[in-house]
Amino acid sequence: MSQPDYKLIFKYLVMGSLGVIILNVFFSLLPDFWSNMFIGKTNLNLSLTFQDIMWVFFLLGMMHIFRLKKEIEQLESYKKNDYLPQEFEVIIDDHVLTQIIKKSKLDSNDKMGILPYMILQIGLQFRTNHSIALTSDFLSKQLELFLHTVELRYNKLKYLIWLIPSLGFMGTVYGIGLAVSRLGGGSLDDPELLTNMASSLGIAFNPTLLALVLSVILQFFTQHLEAKEENLINDYGKYILDNLINKIIERA
């Protein structure tokens, strides 16, 4: 079981906090409506709002998305390596299979070297059982394993997509509670009391609106990257099936 990278987590938290400070400076320069919407205050102060917390998690999510995007680019780069003969007339005998195993082994230990790893394991599996049927079944199990791994890689983002709206709802409930509490601090005959309460209630819904927008953005990138990575894994399975398993010679 891999250990969490605490240095990376600390780096993300620092960068996220700095990003929130920059956003506070920027949005505080806007009219009060927009500053209340995006940062929950109208001027720079040390108070921490629900919007600040949501921005931290949103920026953490975007940094994680950027990291996943880089890893997918690395995963995709292995398509350029001709591990397998793609000519239709080529037949893979023991000699050709040995060359394929040697070539794929060079990149099989790379973090994103899924394609060479799968080719290496398929080659070694066939060397062991000399059965195309068993080797095909082994490929199917490999694909299931890697597709499940892809799903696990996006669990953190999916948690953030759930967490941010939850924080937004908390902020709204908190704001409504503050607005209602003002009823006990004034007279119901005071016309300004209801006006101020209505204004406070309007501001109270800002965290929920912002949370929904931020979560939709994260959801868009998450689904796009996850689908792209799953398609790559499936393409690699088809590539191995077409250019290795279907061309290999089974001993009588």
Tab-separated table of N, CA and C in Angstrom, residues 45-117:
chain	number	residue	atom	x	y	z
A	45	ASN	N	-9.648	41.399	5.340
A	45	ASN	CA	-9.480	41.227	6.782
A	45	ASN	C	-9.059	39.788	7.047
A	46	LEU	N	-8.773	39.509	8.279
A	46	LEU	CA	-8.246	38.188	8.635
A	46	LEU	C	-9.345	37.157	8.875
A	47	SER	N	-10.610	37.545	8.766
A	47	SER	CA	-11.695	36.608	9.018
A	47	SER	C	-11.731	35.541	7.922
A	48	LEU	N	-11.972	34.312	8.343
A	48	LEU	CA	-12.043	33.182	7.413
A	48	LEU	C	-13.499	32.892	7.113
A	49	THR	N	-13.856	32.890	5.852
A	49	THR	CA	-15.239	32.644	5.449
A	49	THR	C	-15.375	31.256	4.819
A	50	PHE	N	-16.615	30.834	4.657
A	50	PHE	CA	-16.853	29.548	3.986
A	50	PHE	C	-16.351	29.596	2.551
A	51	GLN	N	-16.465	30.758	1.909
A	51	GLN	CA	-15.960	30.888	0.546
A	51	GLN	C	-14.451	30.672	0.489
A	52	ASP	N	-13.728	31.182	1.478
A	52	ASP	CA	-12.275	30.982	1.510
A	52	ASP	C	-11.927	29.492	1.554
A	53	ILE	N	-12.638	28.770	2.409
A	53	ILE	CA	-12.370	27.335	2.546
A	53	ILE	C	-12.693	26.605	1.244
A	54	MET	N	-13.808	26.986	0.609
A	54	MET	CA	-14.180	26.352	-0.656
A	54	MET	C	-13.145	26.632	-1.740
A	55	TRP	N	-12.627	27.855	-1.773
A	55	TRP	CA	-11.598	28.179	-2.761
A	55	TRP	C	-10.341	27.357	-2.542
A	56	VAL	N	-9.968	27.127	-1.274
A	56	VAL	CA	-8.785	26.301	-0.998
A	56	VAL	C	-8.961	24.913	-1.586
A	57	PHE	N	-10.108	24.278	-1.309
A	57	PHE	CA	-10.345	22.925	-1.815
A	57	PHE	C	-10.480	22.914	-3.335
A	58	PHE	N	-11.068	23.967	-3.895
A	58	PHE	CA	-11.171	24.048	-5.350
A	58	PHE	C	-9.788	24.138	-5.984
A	59	LEU	N	-8.914	24.972	-5.440
A	59	LEU	CA	-7.565	25.101	-5.987
A	59	LEU	C	-6.773	23.807	-5.806
A	60	LEU	N	-6.977	23.123	-4.684
A	60	LEU	CA	-6.338	21.815	-4.488
A	60	LEU	C	-6.800	20.841	-5.574
A	61	GLY	N	-8.102	20.876	-5.859
A	61	GLY	CA	-8.627	20.008	-6.904
A	61	GLY	C	-8.059	20.334	-8.269
A	62	MET	N	-7.929	21.613	-8.589
A	62	MET	CA	-7.393	22.004	-9.890
A	62	MET	C	-5.920	21.614	-10.018
A	63	MET	N	-5.164	21.727	-8.925
A	63	MET	CA	-3.757	21.300	-8.971
A	63	MET	C	-3.656	19.792	-9.170
A	64	HIS	N	-4.556	19.050	-8.530
A	64	HIS	CA	-4.559	17.598	-8.717
A	64	HIS	C	-4.956	17.238	-10.145
A	65	ILE	N	-5.896	17.983	-10.713
A	65	ILE	CA	-6.299	17.767	-12.109
A	65	ILE	C	-5.126	18.016	-13.043
A	66	PHE	N	-4.382	19.076	-12.785
A	66	PHE	CA	-3.218	19.382	-13.621
A	66	PHE	C	-2.185	18.255	-13.536
A	67	ARG	N	-1.994	17.707	-12.338
A	67	ARG	CA	-1.048	16.603	-12.170
A	67	ARG	C	-1.521	15.356	-12.921
A	68	LEU	N	-2.811	15.056	-12.831
A	68	LEU	CA	-3.353	13.907	-13.548
A	68	LEU	C	-3.237	14.092	-15.059
A	69	LYS	N	-3.447	15.313	-15.516
A	69	LYS	CA	-3.333	15.600	-16.946
A	69	LYS	C	-1.914	15.316	-17.434
A	70	LYS	N	-0.919	15.706	-16.643
A	70	LYS	CA	0.479	15.439	-17.005
A	70	LYS	C	0.747	13.935	-17.044
A	71	GLU	N	0.197	13.204	-16.097
A	71	GLU	CA	0.400	11.759	-16.058
A	71	GLU	C	-0.281	11.073	-17.245
A	72	ILE	N	-1.454	11.559	-17.645
A	72	ILE	CA	-2.136	10.991	-18.808
A	72	ILE	C	-1.327	11.244	-20.075
A	73	GLU	N	-0.700	12.413	-20.173
A	73	GLU	CA	0.164	12.698	-21.318
A	73	GLU	C	1.344	11.729	-21.357
A	74	GLN	N	1.892	11.407	-20.179
A	74	GLN	CA	2.968	10.411	-20.123
A	74	GLN	C	2.452	9.039	-20.531
A	75	LEU	N	1.262	8.693	-20.052
A	75	LEU	CA	0.655	7.409	-20.409
A	75	LEU	C	0.441	7.304	-21.911
A	76	GLU	N	0.006	8.397	-22.511
A	76	GLU	CA	-0.279	8.419	-23.943
A	76	GLU	C	0.987	8.381	-24.782
A	77	SER	N	2.093	8.870	-24.220
A	77	SER	CA	3.345	8.942	-24.989
A	77	SER	C	3.885	7.568	-25.364
A	78	TYR	N	3.495	6.526	-24.632
A	78	TYR	CA	3.998	5.183	-24.930
A	78	TYR	C	3.394	4.618	-26.212
A	79	LYS	N	2.343	5.275	-26.726
A	79	LYS	CA	1.762	4.833	-27.996
A	79	LYS	C	2.754	5.017	-29.144
A	80	LYS	N	3.704	5.946	-28.964
A	80	LYS	CA	4.661	6.230	-30.029
A	80	LYS	C	5.720	5.137	-30.158
A	81	ASN	N	5.894	4.347	-29.110
A	81	ASN	CA	6.899	3.272	-29.144
A	81	ASN	C	6.321	2.033	-29.829
A	82	ASP	N	7.019	1.575	-30.828
A	82	ASP	CA	6.539	0.399	-31.575
A	82	ASP	C	6.956	-0.885	-30.856
A	83	TYR	N	6.219	-1.204	-29.803
A	83	TYR	CA	6.544	-2.418	-29.061
A	83	TYR	C	6.169	-3.667	-29.849
A	84	LEU	N	5.110	-3.556	-30.646
A	84	LEU	CA	4.592	-4.723	-31.360
A	84	LEU	C	4.591	-4.467	-32.865
A	85	PRO	N	4.819	-5.515	-33.653
A	85	PRO	CA	4.744	-5.373	-35.123
A	85	PRO	C	3.296	-5.206	-35.559
A	86	GLN	N	3.019	-4.161	-36.329
A	86	GLN	CA	1.642	-3.877	-36.725
A	86	GLN	C	1.329	-4.312	-38.160
A	87	GLU	N	2.332	-4.806	-38.878
A	87	GLU	CA	2.092	-5.290	-40.234
A	87	GLU	C	1.183	-6.521	-40.183
A	88	PHE	N	0.243	-6.579	-41.096
A	88	PHE	CA	-0.764	-7.634	-41.074
A	88	PHE	C	-0.154	-9.017	-41.280
A	89	GLU	N	0.881	-9.087	-42.107
A	89	GLU	CA	1.429	-10.392	-42.473
A	89	GLU	C	2.419	-10.956	-41.464
A	90	VAL	N	2.778	-10.181	-40.425
A	90	VAL	CA	3.788	-10.631	-39.457
A	90	VAL	C	3.198	-11.701	-38.539
A	91	ILE	N	3.980	-12.765	-38.344
A	91	ILE	CA	3.636	-13.823	-37.400
A	91	ILE	C	4.664	-13.795	-36.270
A	92	ILE	N	4.193	-13.882	-35.028
A	92	ILE	CA	5.084	-13.798	-33.875
A	92	ILE	C	5.458	-15.204	-33.424
A	93	ASP	N	6.723	-15.544	-33.638
A	93	ASP	CA	7.248	-16.823	-33.162
A	93	ASP	C	8.050	-16.579	-31.888
A	94	ASP	N	8.763	-17.611	-31.417
A	94	ASP	CA	9.516	-17.494	-30.165
A	94	ASP	C	10.588	-16.412	-30.245
A	95	HIS	N	11.252	-16.303	-31.378
A	95	HIS	CA	12.309	-15.305	-31.531
A	95	HIS	C	11.742	-13.880	-31.463
A	96	VAL	N	10.679	-13.637	-32.209
A	96	VAL	CA	10.060	-12.300	-32.207
A	96	VAL	C	9.497	-11.978	-30.827
A	97	LEU	N	8.896	-12.989	-30.171
A	97	LEU	CA	8.337	-12.773	-28.831
A	97	LEU	C	9.432	-12.394	-27.842
A	98	THR	N	10.601	-13.010	-27.973
A	98	THR	CA	11.732	-12.673	-27.100
A	98	THR	C	12.139	-11.220	-27.284
A	99	GLN	N	12.181	-10.758	-28.521
A	99	GLN	CA	12.528	-9.358	-28.792
A	99	GLN	C	11.480	-8.410	-28.215
A	100	ILE	N	10.221	-8.784	-28.306
A	100	ILE	CA	9.136	-7.955	-27.762
A	100	ILE	C	9.259	-7.853	-26.251
A	101	ILE	N	9.546	-8.979	-25.610
A	101	ILE	CA	9.690	-8.995	-24.149
A	101	ILE	C	10.855	-8.112	-23.713
A	102	LYS	N	11.972	-8.219	-24.405
A	102	LYS	CA	13.142	-7.403	-24.059
A	102	LYS	C	12.860	-5.909	-24.228
A	103	LYS	N	12.171	-5.549	-25.298
A	103	LYS	CA	11.900	-4.141	-25.570
A	103	LYS	C	10.910	-3.555	-24.563
A	104	SER	N	9.863	-4.282	-24.259
A	104	SER	CA	8.850	-3.778	-23.338
A	104	SER	C	9.365	-3.740	-21.901
A	105	LYS	N	10.311	-4.621	-21.566
A	105	LYS	CA	10.831	-4.665	-20.207
A	105	LYS	C	11.563	-3.378	-19.837
A	106	LEU	N	12.125	-2.684	-20.832
A	106	LEU	CA	12.888	-1.462	-20.564
A	106	LEU	C	12.013	-0.374	-19.960
A	107	ASP	N	10.743	-0.313	-20.353
A	107	ASP	CA	9.845	0.745	-19.879
A	107	ASP	C	8.786	0.245	-18.903
A	108	SER	N	8.807	-1.028	-18.578
A	108	SER	CA	7.710	-1.620	-17.800
A	108	SER	C	7.672	-1.143	-16.357
A	109	ASN	N	8.798	-0.637	-15.842
A	109	ASN	CA	8.837	-0.181	-14.455
A	109	ASN	C	8.512	1.297	-14.299
A	110	ASP	N	8.295	2.003	-15.410
A	110	ASP	CA	7.923	3.411	-15.323
A	110	ASP	C	6.558	3.545	-14.655
A	111	LYS	N	6.353	4.658	-13.955
A	111	LYS	CA	5.105	4.863	-13.224
A	111	LYS	C	3.888	4.775	-14.139
A	112	MET	N	3.977	5.375	-15.310
A	112	MET	CA	2.852	5.366	-16.249
A	112	MET	C	3.100	4.420	-17.420
A	113	GLY	N	4.040	3.512	-17.262
A	113	GLY	CA	4.354	2.566	-18.331
A	113	GLY	C	3.405	1.384	-18.347
A	114	ILE	N	2.125	1.649	-18.393
A	114	ILE	CA	1.112	0.584	-18.355
A	114	ILE	C	1.172	-0.271	-19.618
A	115	LEU	N	1.329	0.368	-20.772
A	115	LEU	CA	1.371	-0.392	-22.026
A	115	LEU	C	2.533	-1.374	-22.068
A	116	PRO	N	3.783	-0.948	-21.845
A	116	PRO	CA	4.872	-1.923	-21.863
A	116	PRO	C	4.736	-2.980	-20.767
A	117	TYR	N	4.184	-2.592	-19.609
A	117	TYR	CA	3.983	-3.571	-18.531
A	117	TYR	C	2.996	-4.652	-18.962
